PDB file of C-alpha atoms and ligand atoms in Angstrom:
ATOM      1  CA  MET A   1      -4.258 -36.651  13.084  1.00 69.00           C
ATOM      2  CA  GLN A   2      -6.989 -36.406  15.722  1.00 84.00           C
ATOM      3  CA  ASP A   3      -4.401 -35.675  18.394  1.00 94.00           C
ATOM      4  CA  ILE A   4      -2.966 -32.803  16.424  1.00 96.00           C
ATOM      5  CA  ILE A   5      -6.456 -31.327  15.836  1.00 97.00           C
ATOM      6  CA  LYS A   6      -7.065 -31.548  19.607  1.00 97.00           C
ATOM      7  CA  GLN A   7      -3.742 -29.854  20.271  1.00 97.00           C
ATOM      8  CA  ALA A   8      -4.496 -27.066  17.769  1.00 98.00           C
ATOM      9  CA  ALA A   9      -7.965 -26.539  19.272  1.00 98.00           C
ATOM     10  CA  LYS A  10      -6.444 -26.251  22.736  1.00 97.00           C
ATOM     11  CA  ASP A  11      -3.710 -23.865  21.619  1.00 98.00           C
ATOM     12  CA  ILE A  12      -6.101 -21.628  19.684  1.00 98.00           C
ATOM     13  CA  PHE A  13      -8.631 -21.641  22.506  1.00 97.00           C
ATOM     14  CA  SER A  14      -6.078 -20.435  25.026  1.00 97.00           C
ATOM     15  CA  ALA A  15      -4.672 -17.698  22.758  1.00 98.00           C
ATOM     16  CA  LYS A  16      -5.505 -14.087  23.578  1.00 97.00           C
ATOM     17  CA  LYS A  17      -3.986 -12.252  20.618  1.00 97.00           C
ATOM     18  CA  ALA A  18      -3.931 -14.601  17.665  1.00 98.00           C
ATOM     19  CA  VAL A  19      -2.987 -13.563  14.149  1.00 98.00           C
ATOM     20  CA  ALA A  20      -3.424 -15.460  10.885  1.00 98.00           C
ATOM     21  CA  LEU A  21      -1.028 -15.292   7.967  1.00 98.00           C
ATOM     22  CA  THR A  22      -2.775 -16.564   4.848  1.00 97.00           C
ATOM     23  CA  GLY A  23      -1.830 -17.257   1.245  1.00 94.00           C
ATOM     24  CA  ALA A  24      -3.232 -18.663  -1.984  1.00 91.00           C
ATOM     25  CA  GLY A  25      -3.899 -22.098  -0.451  1.00 93.00           C
ATOM     26  CA  ILE A  26      -6.808 -20.824   1.618  1.00 96.00           C
ATOM     27  CA  SER A  27      -8.649 -19.568  -1.478  1.00 95.00           C
ATOM     28  CA  VAL A  28      -8.130 -22.611  -3.704  1.00 92.00           C
ATOM     29  CA  GLU A  29     -11.331 -24.165  -2.301  1.00 92.00           C
ATOM     30  CA  SER A  30     -13.135 -20.984  -3.430  1.00 93.00           C
ATOM     31  CA  GLY A  31     -12.024 -21.603  -7.018  1.00 89.00           C
ATOM     32  CA  ILE A  32      -9.301 -18.954  -7.089  1.00 88.00           C
ATOM     33  CA  PRO A  33      -6.224 -20.205  -8.905  1.00 79.00           C
ATOM     34  CA  PRO A  34      -2.888 -19.387  -7.284  1.00 75.00           C
ATOM     35  CA  PHE A  35      -0.525 -16.963  -9.005  1.00 74.00           C
ATOM     36  CA  ARG A  36       2.618 -18.933  -8.311  1.00 72.00           C
ATOM     37  CA  GLY A  37       3.407 -22.613  -8.667  1.00 72.00           C
ATOM     38  CA  LYS A  38       1.912 -25.407 -10.702  1.00 72.00           C
ATOM     39  CA  GLY A  39      -1.272 -24.431 -12.553  1.00 72.00           C
ATOM     40  CA  GLY A  40      -0.760 -20.866 -11.382  1.00 77.00           C
ATOM     41  CA  ILE A  41      -1.617 -17.745 -13.343  1.00 75.00           C
ATOM     42  CA  TRP A  42       2.049 -16.844 -13.726  1.00 76.00           C
ATOM     43  CA  GLU A  43       2.646 -20.133 -15.513  1.00 78.00           C
ATOM     44  CA  LYS A  44       0.465 -18.843 -18.371  1.00 79.00           C
ATOM     45  CA  PHE A  45       1.504 -15.200 -18.317  1.00 77.00           C
ATOM     46  CA  ASP A  46       4.919 -13.797 -17.644  1.00 80.00           C
ATOM     47  CA  PRO A  47       4.544 -11.808 -14.413  1.00 76.00           C
ATOM     48  CA  MET A  48       7.310  -9.421 -15.385  1.00 78.00           C
ATOM     49  CA  THR A  49       5.301  -8.486 -18.461  1.00 82.00           C
ATOM     50  CA  PHE A  50       1.624  -8.710 -17.613  1.00 83.00           C
ATOM     51  CA  GLY A  51       1.966  -8.175 -13.888  1.00 89.00           C
ATOM     52  CA  HIS A  52       4.273  -5.187 -14.234  1.00 93.00           C
ATOM     53  CA  ILE A  53       3.173  -1.608 -13.737  1.00 95.00           C
ATOM     54  CA  ASP A  54       5.219  -0.425 -16.738  1.00 95.00           C
ATOM     55  CA  THR A  55       3.250  -2.683 -19.075  1.00 94.00           C
ATOM     56  CA  PHE A  56      -0.028  -1.540 -17.549  1.00 95.00           C
ATOM     57  CA  GLU A  57       0.882   2.118 -17.916  1.00 96.00           C
ATOM     58  CA  LYS A  58       1.979   1.611 -21.541  1.00 96.00           C
ATOM     59  CA  ASN A  59      -0.971  -0.540 -22.538  1.00 95.00           C
ATOM     60  CA  PRO A  60      -3.739  -0.782 -19.934  1.00 96.00           C
ATOM     61  CA  ALA A  61      -6.270  -2.194 -22.417  1.00 95.00           C
ATOM     62  CA  GLN A  62      -4.017  -5.159 -23.188  1.00 93.00           C
ATOM     63  CA  VAL A  63      -3.381  -6.016 -19.527  1.00 93.00           C
ATOM     64  CA  TRP A  64      -7.101  -5.677 -18.802  1.00 94.00           C
ATOM     65  CA  LYS A  65      -8.004  -7.999 -21.702  1.00 91.00           C
ATOM     66  CA  ILE A  66      -5.373 -10.627 -21.011  1.00 87.00           C
ATOM     67  CA  LEU A  67      -5.174 -10.715 -17.239  1.00 87.00           C
ATOM     68  CA  ILE A  68      -7.589  -8.584 -15.230  1.00 90.00           C
ATOM     69  CA  LYS A  69     -10.806  -9.423 -17.115  1.00 89.00           C
ATOM     70  CA  ASP A  70     -10.425 -13.146 -16.370  1.00 87.00           C
ATOM     71  CA  LEU A  71      -9.522 -12.477 -12.763  1.00 86.00           C
ATOM     72  CA  LYS A  72     -12.557 -10.222 -12.444  1.00 88.00           C
ATOM     73  CA  GLU A  73     -14.800 -13.035 -13.657  1.00 88.00           C
ATOM     74  CA  ILE A  74     -13.271 -15.466 -11.166  1.00 88.00           C
ATOM     75  CA  ILE A  75     -13.366 -13.037  -8.242  1.00 87.00           C
ATOM     76  CA  ASP A  76     -16.919 -11.816  -9.041  1.00 87.00           C
ATOM     77  CA  GLN A  77     -18.146 -15.369  -8.493  1.00 90.00           C
ATOM     78  CA  ALA A  78     -15.905 -16.479  -5.653  1.00 92.00           C
ATOM     79  CA  LYS A  79     -17.366 -16.975  -2.195  1.00 96.00           C
ATOM     80  CA  PRO A  80     -15.542 -17.460   1.105  1.00 97.00           C
ATOM     81  CA  ASN A  81     -15.032 -21.142   1.975  1.00 98.00           C
ATOM     82  CA  ASP A  82     -14.920 -22.823   5.378  1.00 98.00           C
ATOM     83  CA  GLY A  83     -11.300 -21.741   5.833  1.00 98.00           C
ATOM     84  CA  HIS A  84     -12.231 -18.035   5.556  1.00 98.00           C
ATOM     85  CA  LYS A  85     -15.432 -18.551   7.539  1.00 98.00           C
ATOM     86  CA  GLY A  86     -13.576 -20.353  10.322  1.00 98.00           C
ATOM     87  CA  LEU A  87     -11.257 -17.381  10.744  1.00 98.00           C
ATOM     88  CA  ALA A  88     -14.290 -15.080  10.961  1.00 98.00           C
ATOM     89  CA  VAL A  89     -15.650 -17.313  13.752  1.00 98.00           C
ATOM     90  CA  LEU A  90     -12.339 -17.038  15.610  1.00 98.00           C
ATOM     91  CA  GLU A  91     -12.572 -13.241  15.372  1.00 98.00           C
ATOM     92  CA  LYS A  92     -16.117 -13.285  16.776  1.00 98.00           C
ATOM     93  CA  MET A  93     -14.874 -15.413  19.662  1.00 97.00           C
ATOM     94  CA  GLY A  94     -12.386 -12.663  20.470  1.00 97.00           C
ATOM     95  CA  ILE A  95      -9.377 -14.882  19.761  1.00 98.00           C
ATOM     96  CA  LEU A  96      -8.232 -13.752  16.317  1.00 98.00           C
ATOM     97  CA  LYS A  97      -7.362 -10.069  16.072  1.00 98.00           C
ATOM     98  CA  THR A  98      -5.871  -9.587  12.612  1.00 98.00           C
ATOM     99  CA  ILE A  99      -5.317 -11.390   9.332  1.00 98.00           C
ATOM    100  CA  ILE A 100      -2.217 -10.678   7.296  1.00 97.00           C
ATOM    101  CA  THR A 101      -2.756 -11.958   3.773  1.00 96.00           C
ATOM    102  CA  GLN A 102      -0.850 -12.307   0.541  1.00 93.00           C
ATOM    103  CA  ASN A 103      -4.129 -12.803  -1.323  1.00 93.00           C
ATOM    104  CA  VAL A 104      -5.832 -10.200  -3.479  1.00 92.00           C
ATOM    105  CA  ASP A 105      -9.322 -11.738  -3.593  1.00 93.00           C
ATOM    106  CA  GLY A 106     -10.959  -9.848  -0.725  1.00 94.00           C
ATOM    107  CA  LEU A 107     -12.563 -13.069   0.598  1.00 96.00           C
ATOM    108  CA  HIS A 108     -11.515 -12.553   4.222  1.00 98.00           C
ATOM    109  CA  GLN A 109     -13.512  -9.325   4.412  1.00 97.00           C
ATOM    110  CA  MET A 110     -16.433 -11.001   2.654  1.00 96.00           C
ATOM    111  CA  ALA A 111     -16.347 -13.750   5.299  1.00 98.00           C
ATOM    112  CA  GLY A 112     -16.642 -11.108   8.015  1.00 98.00           C
ATOM    113  CA  ASN A 113     -13.131 -10.430   9.282  1.00 98.00           C
ATOM    114  CA  THR A 114     -12.759  -6.745  10.070  1.00 98.00           C
ATOM    115  CA  ASP A 115      -9.000  -6.270  10.346  1.00 98.00           C
ATOM    116  CA  VAL A 116      -7.259  -7.575   7.239  1.00 98.00           C
ATOM    117  CA  ILE A 117      -3.844  -6.387   6.145  1.00 97.00           C
ATOM    118  CA  GLU A 118      -3.394  -7.012   2.422  1.00 95.00           C
ATOM    119  CA  PHE A 119       0.294  -6.865   1.540  1.00 90.00           C
ATOM    120  CA  HIS A 120      -0.442  -6.893  -2.157  1.00 91.00           C
ATOM    121  CA  GLY A 121      -3.641  -4.850  -2.103  1.00 93.00           C
ATOM    122  CA  ASN A 122      -6.635  -6.472  -3.741  1.00 92.00           C
ATOM    123  CA  CYS A 123      -8.461  -7.103  -6.966  1.00 91.00           C
ATOM    124  CA  ALA A 124     -11.901  -6.835  -5.358  1.00 90.00           C
ATOM    125  CA  TRP A 125     -11.633  -3.056  -5.837  1.00 93.00           C
ATOM    126  CA  GLN A 126     -10.462  -0.896  -8.736  1.00 96.00           C
ATOM    127  CA  ARG A 127      -8.903   2.506  -8.344  1.00 96.00           C
ATOM    128  CA  CYS A 128      -9.050   5.465 -10.713  1.00 98.00           C
ATOM    129  CA  MET A 129      -5.549   6.458 -11.791  1.00 97.00           C
ATOM    130  CA  ASP A 130      -6.624  10.107 -12.018  1.00 97.00           C
ATOM    131  CA  CYS A 131      -8.978  10.918  -9.138  1.00 98.00           C
ATOM    132  CA  GLY A 132      -8.268   7.943  -6.864  1.00 97.00           C
ATOM    133  CA  ARG A 133     -11.928   6.955  -6.555  1.00 97.00           C
ATOM    134  CA  LYS A 134     -12.452   3.283  -5.668  1.00 96.00           C
ATOM    135  CA  ILE A 135     -15.051   1.100  -7.360  1.00 95.00           C
ATOM    136  CA  LYS A 136     -16.000  -2.477  -6.531  1.00 93.00           C
ATOM    137  CA  THR A 137     -14.608  -4.717  -9.267  1.00 92.00           C
ATOM    138  CA  ALA A 138     -17.985  -6.434  -9.641  1.00 90.00           C
ATOM    139  CA  GLU A 139     -19.517  -3.048 -10.556  1.00 93.00           C
ATOM    140  CA  VAL A 140     -16.967  -2.144 -13.217  1.00 93.00           C
ATOM    141  CA  ASP A 141     -18.281  -2.004 -16.778  1.00 91.00           C
ATOM    142  CA  ILE A 142     -15.861  -3.910 -18.968  1.00 91.00           C
ATOM    143  CA  SER A 143     -17.628  -3.361 -22.287  1.00 92.00           C
ATOM    144  CA  VAL A 144     -14.972  -0.731 -23.044  1.00 92.00           C
ATOM    145  CA  MET A 145     -11.285  -1.495 -22.622  1.00 94.00           C
ATOM    146  CA  PRO A 146      -9.674  -0.253 -20.507  1.00 96.00           C
ATOM    147  CA  PRO A 147     -12.606   0.445 -18.183  1.00 96.00           C
ATOM    148  CA  ARG A 148     -12.810   4.024 -17.003  1.00 96.00           C
ATOM    149  CA  CYS A 149     -13.979   6.065 -14.033  1.00 96.00           C
ATOM    150  CA  GLN A 150     -16.746   8.714 -14.279  1.00 95.00           C
ATOM    151  CA  CYS A 151     -13.947  11.287 -14.548  1.00 97.00           C
ATOM    152  CA  SER A 152     -12.639   9.316 -17.602  1.00 96.00           C
ATOM    153  CA  GLY A 153      -9.495   8.226 -15.735  1.00 97.00           C
ATOM    154  CA  ILE A 154      -8.330   4.650 -16.306  1.00 97.00           C
ATOM    155  CA  LEU A 155      -9.262   2.064 -13.692  1.00 97.00           C
ATOM    156  CA  ARG A 156      -6.551  -0.176 -12.298  1.00 97.00           C
ATOM    157  CA  PRO A 157      -6.710  -2.964  -9.710  1.00 95.00           C
ATOM    158  CA  ASP A 158      -6.151  -1.732  -6.186  1.00 95.00           C
ATOM    159  CA  TRP A 159      -3.318  -4.220  -5.915  1.00 93.00           C
ATOM    160  CA  VAL A 160       0.441  -3.923  -5.949  1.00 93.00           C
ATOM    161  CA  PHE A 161       1.842  -4.509  -9.446  1.00 93.00           C
ATOM    162  CA  PHE A 162       5.359  -5.805  -9.914  1.00 91.00           C
ATOM    163  CA  GLY A 163       7.555  -2.733 -10.038  1.00 93.00           C
ATOM    164  CA  GLU A 164       5.528  -1.100  -7.262  1.00 94.00           C
ATOM    165  CA  SER A 165       6.403  -1.334  -3.597  1.00 91.00           C
ATOM    166  CA  ILE A 166       4.355  -2.784  -0.790  1.00 88.00           C
ATOM    167  CA  PRO A 167       2.789   0.076   1.173  1.00 89.00           C
ATOM    168  CA  MET A 168       5.058   0.893   4.126  1.00 91.00           C
ATOM    169  CA  ALA A 169       2.105   1.323   6.479  1.00 92.00           C
ATOM    170  CA  SER A 170       0.953  -2.292   5.872  1.00 92.00           C
ATOM    171  CA  LEU A 171       4.467  -3.543   6.358  1.00 93.00           C
ATOM    172  CA  HIS A 172       5.057  -1.666   9.617  1.00 95.00           C
ATOM    173  CA  ARG A 173       1.729  -2.656  11.081  1.00 96.00           C
ATOM    174  CA  SER A 174       2.255  -6.327  10.177  1.00 96.00           C
ATOM    175  CA  GLN A 175       5.629  -6.328  11.878  1.00 96.00           C
ATOM    176  CA  GLN A 176       4.158  -4.773  15.021  1.00 97.00           C
ATOM    177  CA  ILE A 177       1.282  -7.231  15.078  1.00 97.00           C
ATOM    178  CA  ALA A 178       3.542 -10.218  14.430  1.00 98.00           C
ATOM    179  CA  SER A 179       5.813  -9.213  17.287  1.00 98.00           C
ATOM    180  CA  ALA A 180       2.918  -8.727  19.727  1.00 98.00           C
ATOM    181  CA  CYS A 181       0.818 -11.828  18.992  1.00 98.00           C
ATOM    182  CA  ASP A 182       0.818 -14.938  21.173  1.00 98.00           C
ATOM    183  CA  LEU A 183      -0.228 -17.315  18.400  1.00 98.00           C
ATOM    184  CA  MET A 184       0.181 -17.231  14.634  1.00 98.00           C
ATOM    185  CA  LEU A 185      -1.794 -19.474  12.306  1.00 98.00           C
ATOM    186  CA  VAL A 186      -0.016 -19.900   8.995  1.00 98.00           C
ATOM    187  CA  ILE A 187      -2.631 -21.086   6.513  1.00 97.00           C
ATOM    188  CA  GLY A 188      -2.313 -21.962   2.843  1.00 95.00           C
ATOM    189  CA  THR A 189       1.130 -20.521   2.343  1.00 93.00           C
ATOM    190  CA  SER A 190       4.642 -21.868   2.305  1.00 87.00           C
ATOM    191  CA  ALA A 191       5.712 -18.387   3.382  1.00 84.00           C
ATOM    192  CA  ILE A 192       8.787 -18.290   1.178  1.00 83.00           C
ATOM    193  CA  VAL A 193       8.100 -14.914  -0.420  1.00 81.00           C
ATOM    194  CA  GLN A 194       9.101 -11.763   1.463  1.00 83.00           C
ATOM    195  CA  PRO A 195       7.840  -9.841   3.321  1.00 86.00           C
ATOM    196  CA  ALA A 196       5.297 -12.502   4.380  1.00 88.00           C
ATOM    197  CA  ALA A 197       8.075 -15.001   5.030  1.00 89.00           C
ATOM    198  CA  TYR A 198       9.490 -12.826   7.773  1.00 93.00           C
ATOM    199  CA  MET A 199       6.262 -12.604   9.807  1.00 96.00           C
ATOM    200  CA  PRO A 200       6.341 -16.079  11.419  1.00 97.00           C
ATOM    201  CA  VAL A 201      10.008 -15.528  12.254  1.00 96.00           C
ATOM    202  CA  ILE A 202       9.246 -12.234  14.026  1.00 97.00           C
ATOM    203  CA  ALA A 203       6.339 -13.866  15.864  1.00 98.00           C
ATOM    204  CA  LYS A 204       8.420 -16.806  17.027  1.00 97.00           C
ATOM    205  CA  GLU A 205      11.319 -14.610  18.128  1.00 97.00           C
ATOM    206  CA  ASN A 206       8.858 -12.736  20.321  1.00 97.00           C
ATOM    207  CA  GLY A 207       7.542 -15.854  21.986  1.00 97.00           C
ATOM    208  CA  ALA A 208       4.470 -16.701  19.901  1.00 98.00           C
ATOM    209  CA  LYS A 209       3.513 -20.240  19.001  1.00 98.00           C
ATOM    210  CA  ILE A 210       3.277 -20.882  15.257  1.00 98.00           C
ATOM    211  CA  ILE A 211       0.756 -23.416  13.959  1.00 98.00           C
ATOM    212  CA  GLU A 212       0.737 -24.341  10.310  1.00 97.00           C
ATOM    213  CA  ILE A 213      -2.292 -25.527   8.354  1.00 97.00           C
ATOM    214  CA  ASN A 214      -1.007 -26.659   4.965  1.00 95.00           C
ATOM    215  CA  PRO A 215      -1.434 -29.661   2.668  1.00 93.00           C
ATOM    216  CA  GLU A 216       2.292 -30.351   2.725  1.00 93.00           C
ATOM    217  CA  ALA A 217       5.319 -29.520   4.849  1.00 94.00           C
ATOM    218  CA  THR A 218       6.978 -26.161   4.097  1.00 93.00           C
ATOM    219  CA  PRO A 219      10.317 -24.573   4.944  1.00 93.00           C
ATOM    220  CA  LEU A 220       8.678 -23.429   8.214  1.00 94.00           C
ATOM    221  CA  THR A 221       7.799 -26.958   9.282  1.00 95.00           C
ATOM    222  CA  GLY A 222       9.897 -28.225  12.150  1.00 89.00           C
ATOM    223  CA  LYS A 223      11.937 -25.021  12.244  1.00 93.00           C
ATOM    224  CA  ILE A 224       9.588 -22.125  12.855  1.00 96.00           C
ATOM    225  CA  SER A 225       6.229 -23.810  13.350  1.00 96.00           C
ATOM    226  CA  ALA A 226       5.500 -25.835  16.477  1.00 97.00           C
ATOM    227  CA  TYR A 227       3.604 -28.309  14.322  1.00 97.00           C
ATOM    228  CA  LEU A 228       1.845 -28.774  11.016  1.00 97.00           C
ATOM    229  CA  VAL A 229      -1.820 -29.695  10.744  1.00 97.00           C
ATOM    230  CA  LYS A 230      -1.789 -31.371   7.365  1.00 96.00           C
ATOM    231  CA  GLY A 231      -4.796 -30.848   5.109  1.00 95.00           C
ATOM    232  CA  LYS A 232      -7.005 -28.418   3.233  1.00 95.00           C
ATOM    233  CA  ALA A 233      -7.724 -25.176   5.066  1.00 96.00           C
ATOM    234  CA  GLY A 234     -11.533 -25.493   5.088  1.00 97.00           C
ATOM    235  CA  GLN A 235     -11.634 -29.063   6.282  1.00 96.00           C
ATOM    236  CA  VAL A 236      -9.011 -28.550   8.970  1.00 97.00           C
ATOM    237  CA  MET A 237     -10.693 -25.369  10.241  1.00 97.00           C
ATOM    238  CA  ASN A 238     -14.008 -27.205  10.574  1.00 98.00           C
ATOM    239  CA  GLU A 239     -12.409 -29.999  12.553  1.00 97.00           C
ATOM    240  CA  ILE A 240     -10.591 -27.580  14.849  1.00 98.00           C
ATOM    241  CA  LEU A 241     -13.753 -25.538  15.473  1.00 98.00           C
ATOM    242  CA  LYS A 242     -15.706 -28.693  16.254  1.00 97.00           C
ATOM    243  CA  GLU A 243     -13.045 -29.699  18.748  1.00 96.00           C
ATOM    244  CA  MET A 244     -13.080 -26.206  20.276  1.00 96.00           C
ATOM    245  CA  GLU A 245     -16.813 -26.540  20.991  1.00 94.00           C
ATOM    246  CA  GLN A 246     -15.936 -29.282  23.460  1.00 91.00           C
ATOM    247  CA  LEU A 247     -13.680 -26.863  25.310  1.00 89.00           C
ATOM    248  CA  ILE A 248     -16.267 -24.129  25.800  1.00 81.00           C
TER     249      ILE A 248
HETATM  250 ZN1   ZN B 301     -11.662   9.131 -11.588  1.00 72.37          ZN
END
């Protein structure tokens, strides 16, 4: 284990244009439940009903009450953990340029990363369906359902509902960045859902080294990634950063 931490520290330290691809696993230590998988939000609610734009448009109050209100409470209280903070340190060191994330919690920005591509938008902000104004989720008054903008338009999460497409601009930019990076850290995701799944493949095809930080092996392990650093994101990041201090 120590050898692999040393190796990761060395590889990250020598990278010039590193990118991180992150998923639900990095936010678990911040108390954010994953959407997919065991114990996930979509185990309790059918995504094709409550996560679908058609349902929201037909009955926004119901989707707010059942799904978004609880998420708001969780996200209002969530703070970046050592995994997020470690990535912010790597940006300050000039190593990490961009984070591509599948998460909607906004914790990377809160940790201090300045270039974050959110494939699925985020739930840290709400958007007025009429005038487009954006309001921080923490500042939304939920005493009336559905919550409304000053213009009386309905507020919706600034995320991508099922039935909506991922913004093309995010997709294009991610592909460009993945193809131009020299190192990709895949953290807290098994990267099986498109379009995120394609990013490590693009990076590898263009000569980048892929390092995985995950609690378990994934379909990338041994095929796309050079190696897996097994463990929780926060703990592993701390160990890698400590090791990197020796290299400075
Ligand atoms: Zn409005």
